[in-house]
Amino acid sequence: YIECTDGVPEEKVCPDGLLFNPAAGVFAFPCQYPIDVDCTGREQTQPPQATDDCPHQYGYYRIGDAQNCGQFKNCVDGRAFIFDCPEGLAFNDVSYRCDWPDEVPTYDAEDAKDFGLGQEEYRSFRSPRECQKYFICINNKPRLYNCGEEKAFNDLTNSCDGIENVTGCAGNRTKAKTNTEGPRQTAVQICRIEN
């Protein structure tokens, strides 16, 4: 891009991973993340300047595979800063934000072990692994929630309740495990069964 200072033009190049945004305005930095820039008609970019930690000098990148994508890194000057999505969410590399796993195109909810259930009626189900956690099924896809400390999901009231009021929860009061017997089902399987 060309930057004019006191009528003198100077050719500039955005840092690797950022793109020139002609709509940025006078007071904004003209180089921005690709999600914020329309490059129609000018798709050519500079070669990547990768480091051991980052594919480009700047950008947001998912960490993990299609089943484990609750972390991402923000690369600044080729240095990676690692961030965790809130529990139950996955990094969406299209929108650069943490999102429900079923809304992330690169997330494989079918094989996922960590997130669990799904259904249109918004029914809730206690996690088969921890009493504090529960799932809400939306369109046959699970969304993980957490009741918090000293609480557990009560199947009878379909809400969070004191751990002492929830049948089947035992052990540590801050991470009560569900007493389950028989084969475990994933949340995705349970959402489909209930539908």
CSV table of C-alpha atoms in Angstrom, one decimal:
chain,number,residue,atom,x,y,z
A,1,TYR,CA,0.0,0.0,0.0
A,2,ILE,CA,1.0,3.7,-0.3
A,3,GLU,CA,1.2,5.9,2.7
A,4,CYS,CA,1.3,9.6,2.1
A,5,THR,CA,3.0,11.9,4.7
A,6,ASP,CA,3.0,15.6,4.0
A,7,GLY,CA,2.3,14.8,0.3
A,8,VAL,CA,5.2,12.4,0.0
A,9,PRO,CA,4.2,8.9,-1.0
A,10,GLU,CA,5.9,5.9,0.6
A,11,GLU,CA,5.4,2.2,-0.4
A,12,LYS,CA,4.7,0.0,2.6
A,13,VAL,CA,4.2,-3.7,3.2
A,14,CYS,CA,1.9,-5.1,5.9
A,15,PRO,CA,3.6,-7.4,8.4
A,16,ASP,CA,3.3,-11.1,7.5
A,17,GLY,CA,-0.1,-12.5,8.3
A,18,LEU,CA,-1.9,-9.1,8.2
A,19,LEU,CA,-3.5,-7.5,5.1
A,20,PHE,CA,-4.0,-3.9,4.0
A,21,ASN,CA,-7.5,-2.7,4.7
A,22,PRO,CA,-8.5,0.3,2.6
A,23,ALA,CA,-11.6,0.7,4.7
A,24,ALA,CA,-9.6,1.1,7.9
A,25,GLY,CA,-10.0,4.8,8.1
A,26,VAL,CA,-7.4,7.5,8.8
A,27,PHE,CA,-6.8,6.9,12.5
A,28,ALA,CA,-6.7,3.1,12.4
A,29,PHE,CA,-3.7,0.9,11.6
A,30,PRO,CA,-4.1,0.0,7.9
A,31,CYS,CA,-2.9,-3.6,8.3
A,32,GLN,CA,-5.5,-5.9,9.9
A,33,TYR,CA,-6.3,-9.6,10.3
A,34,PRO,CA,-7.7,-11.4,7.2
A,35,ILE,CA,-11.1,-11.8,8.7
A,36,ASP,CA,-11.5,-8.0,8.7
A,37,VAL,CA,-10.3,-7.4,5.2
A,38,ASP,CA,-12.0,-7.8,1.8
A,39,CYS,CA,-9.2,-8.7,-0.7
A,40,THR,CA,-11.4,-9.2,-3.7
A,41,GLY,CA,-9.3,-8.5,-6.8
A,42,ARG,CA,-6.0,-8.4,-4.9
A,43,GLU,CA,-5.6,-11.9,-3.5
A,44,GLN,CA,-1.8,-12.0,-3.8
A,45,THR,CA,0.1,-12.0,-0.5
A,46,GLN,CA,3.7,-12.0,0.5
A,47,PRO,CA,5.5,-15.4,1.2
A,48,PRO,CA,5.0,-16.5,4.8
A,49,GLN,CA,7.7,-15.8,7.3
A,50,ALA,CA,7.1,-18.8,9.6
A,51,THR,CA,8.8,-19.4,12.9
A,52,ASP,CA,9.0,-22.6,15.0
A,53,ASP,CA,5.8,-21.5,16.8
A,54,CYS,CA,3.8,-19.7,14.0
A,55,PRO,CA,3.0,-20.2,10.4
A,56,HIS,CA,2.9,-16.4,9.9
A,57,GLN,CA,4.3,-13.5,12.0
A,58,TYR,CA,0.8,-12.5,13.0
A,59,GLY,CA,-2.5,-14.3,13.2
A,60,TYR,CA,-4.8,-16.6,15.2
A,61,TYR,CA,-4.4,-20.3,14.8
A,62,ARG,CA,-6.1,-23.4,16.2
A,63,ILE,CA,-4.1,-25.8,18.3
A,64,GLY,CA,-5.0,-29.5,18.2
A,65,ASP,CA,-6.9,-31.7,15.9
A,66,ALA,CA,-10.5,-32.1,14.9
A,67,GLN,CA,-11.5,-33.6,18.2
A,68,ASN,CA,-9.3,-31.4,20.5
A,69,CYS,CA,-9.6,-27.8,19.4
A,70,GLY,CA,-10.3,-25.9,22.6
A,71,GLN,CA,-7.0,-24.0,22.4
A,72,PHE,CA,-5.6,-21.5,20.0
A,73,LYS,CA,-2.5,-19.3,19.6
A,74,ASN,CA,-2.2,-15.6,18.8
A,75,CYS,CA,1.1,-15.0,16.9
A,76,VAL,CA,2.7,-11.6,17.4
A,77,ASP,CA,6.0,-10.9,15.7
A,78,GLY,CA,6.4,-14.7,15.2
A,79,ARG,CA,5.9,-15.4,18.9
A,80,ALA,CA,3.0,-17.6,19.9
A,81,PHE,CA,0.8,-16.8,22.9
A,82,ILE,CA,-1.4,-19.7,23.9
A,83,PHE,CA,-5.1,-19.3,25.0
A,84,ASP,CA,-7.8,-21.7,26.2
A,85,CYS,CA,-11.4,-21.4,25.1
A,86,PRO,CA,-13.9,-21.5,27.9
A,87,GLU,CA,-14.9,-25.0,28.8
A,88,GLY,CA,-17.2,-26.6,26.3
A,89,LEU,CA,-16.2,-24.3,23.4
A,90,ALA,CA,-13.9,-24.8,20.5
A,91,PHE,CA,-11.7,-22.3,18.5
A,92,ASN,CA,-13.4,-21.3,15.3
A,93,ASP,CA,-10.6,-20.5,12.8
A,94,VAL,CA,-13.1,-18.9,10.4
A,95,SER,CA,-14.4,-16.3,12.9
A,96,TYR,CA,-11.3,-16.1,15.2
A,97,ARG,CA,-13.4,-16.8,18.3
A,98,CYS,CA,-14.4,-19.6,20.7
A,99,ASP,CA,-17.7,-21.0,19.6
A,100,TRP,CA,-20.0,-24.0,20.2
A,101,PRO,CA,-18.3,-27.1,18.8
A,102,ASP,CA,-21.2,-27.8,16.4
A,103,GLU,CA,-20.7,-24.3,14.9
A,104,VAL,CA,-17.0,-24.9,14.1
A,105,PRO,CA,-16.6,-26.3,10.6
A,106,THR,CA,-13.3,-28.0,11.4
A,107,TYR,CA,-14.5,-29.7,14.6
A,108,ASP,CA,-15.4,-33.3,14.5
A,109,ALA,CA,-18.3,-33.5,17.0
A,110,GLU,CA,-19.1,-37.1,16.0
A,111,ASP,CA,-15.8,-38.5,17.4
A,112,ALA,CA,-15.3,-36.0,20.2
A,113,LYS,CA,-14.9,-37.3,23.7
A,114,ASP,CA,-14.8,-34.1,25.7
A,115,PHE,CA,-18.0,-32.3,24.8
A,116,GLY,CA,-20.7,-35.0,24.8
A,117,LEU,CA,-24.6,-34.5,23.8
A,118,GLY,CA,-27.3,-32.9,21.5
A,119,GLN,CA,-31.2,-32.1,20.8
A,120,GLU,CA,-33.6,-29.6,19.4
A,121,GLU,CA,-36.0,-29.5,22.4
A,122,TYR,CA,-33.2,-28.1,24.6
A,123,ARG,CA,-33.3,-31.0,27.0
A,124,SER,CA,-30.5,-31.2,29.5
A,125,PHE,CA,-28.5,-34.3,30.5
A,126,ARG,CA,-26.0,-34.8,33.3
A,127,SER,CA,-22.5,-35.6,32.1
A,128,PRO,CA,-21.7,-39.3,32.5
A,129,ARG,CA,-18.3,-38.3,33.9
A,130,GLU,CA,-18.9,-35.4,36.4
A,131,CYS,CA,-22.0,-34.4,38.3
A,132,GLN,CA,-21.1,-30.7,38.0
A,133,LYS,CA,-21.3,-30.8,34.2
A,134,TYR,CA,-24.3,-31.1,32.0
A,135,PHE,CA,-25.2,-30.9,28.3
A,136,ILE,CA,-28.0,-29.2,26.4
A,137,CYS,CA,-28.8,-30.8,23.1
A,138,ILE,CA,-29.5,-28.4,20.3
A,139,ASN,CA,-30.2,-29.8,16.8
A,140,ASN,CA,-28.8,-33.2,18.0
A,141,LYS,CA,-25.5,-31.5,19.0
A,142,PRO,CA,-24.2,-31.3,22.6
A,143,ARG,CA,-23.3,-28.1,24.4
A,144,LEU,CA,-21.4,-28.4,27.6
A,145,TYR,CA,-22.3,-26.3,30.7
A,146,ASN,CA,-20.9,-26.3,34.3
A,147,CYS,CA,-22.9,-25.8,37.4
A,148,GLY,CA,-19.9,-24.6,39.4
A,149,GLU,CA,-18.4,-25.4,42.8
A,150,GLU,CA,-20.6,-27.1,45.4
A,151,LYS,CA,-23.3,-27.7,42.7
A,152,ALA,CA,-24.3,-30.7,40.6
A,153,PHE,CA,-26.9,-31.2,37.8
A,154,ASN,CA,-30.1,-32.6,39.2
A,155,ASP,CA,-32.0,-34.8,36.7
A,156,LEU,CA,-35.2,-34.5,38.8
A,157,THR,CA,-35.4,-30.7,38.6
A,158,ASN,CA,-33.5,-30.4,35.3
A,159,SER,CA,-31.3,-27.7,36.9
A,160,CYS,CA,-28.2,-27.1,39.0
A,161,ASP,CA,-28.6,-27.9,42.7
A,162,GLY,CA,-26.5,-28.5,45.8
A,163,ILE,CA,-24.4,-31.6,45.5
A,164,GLU,CA,-25.9,-33.0,48.7
A,165,ASN,CA,-29.4,-32.9,46.9
A,166,VAL,CA,-28.3,-34.9,43.9
A,167,THR,CA,-28.7,-38.7,43.9
A,168,GLY,CA,-25.7,-40.6,42.4
A,169,CYS,CA,-23.0,-38.0,43.0
A,170,ALA,CA,-20.2,-39.1,45.3
A,171,GLY,CA,-16.6,-38.2,46.1
A,172,ASN,CA,-14.9,-34.8,46.1
A,173,ARG,CA,-17.4,-32.0,46.7
A,174,THR,CA,-15.8,-29.8,44.0
A,175,LYS,CA,-15.5,-32.4,41.3
A,176,ALA,CA,-18.2,-35.0,42.2
A,177,LYS,CA,-18.0,-38.0,39.9
A,178,THR,CA,-21.2,-39.6,38.5
A,179,ASN,CA,-21.7,-43.2,39.6
A,180,THR,CA,-22.4,-45.0,36.4
A,181,GLU,CA,-22.4,-48.7,35.5
A,182,GLY,CA,-22.5,-50.3,32.1
A,183,PRO,CA,-21.1,-49.0,28.8
A,184,ARG,CA,-20.5,-45.2,28.5
A,185,GLN,CA,-22.3,-43.3,25.8
A,186,THR,CA,-21.1,-40.1,24.4
A,187,ALA,CA,-23.2,-37.0,24.6
A,188,VAL,CA,-23.8,-37.1,20.8
A,189,GLN,CA,-25.2,-40.6,21.2
A,190,ILE,CA,-27.4,-39.6,24.0
A,191,CYS,CA,-28.8,-36.6,22.1
A,192,ARG,CA,-29.7,-38.8,19.2
A,193,ILE,CA,-31.3,-41.5,21.4
A,194,GLU,CA,-33.5,-38.9,23.1
A,195,ASN,CA,-34.6,-37.3,19.8
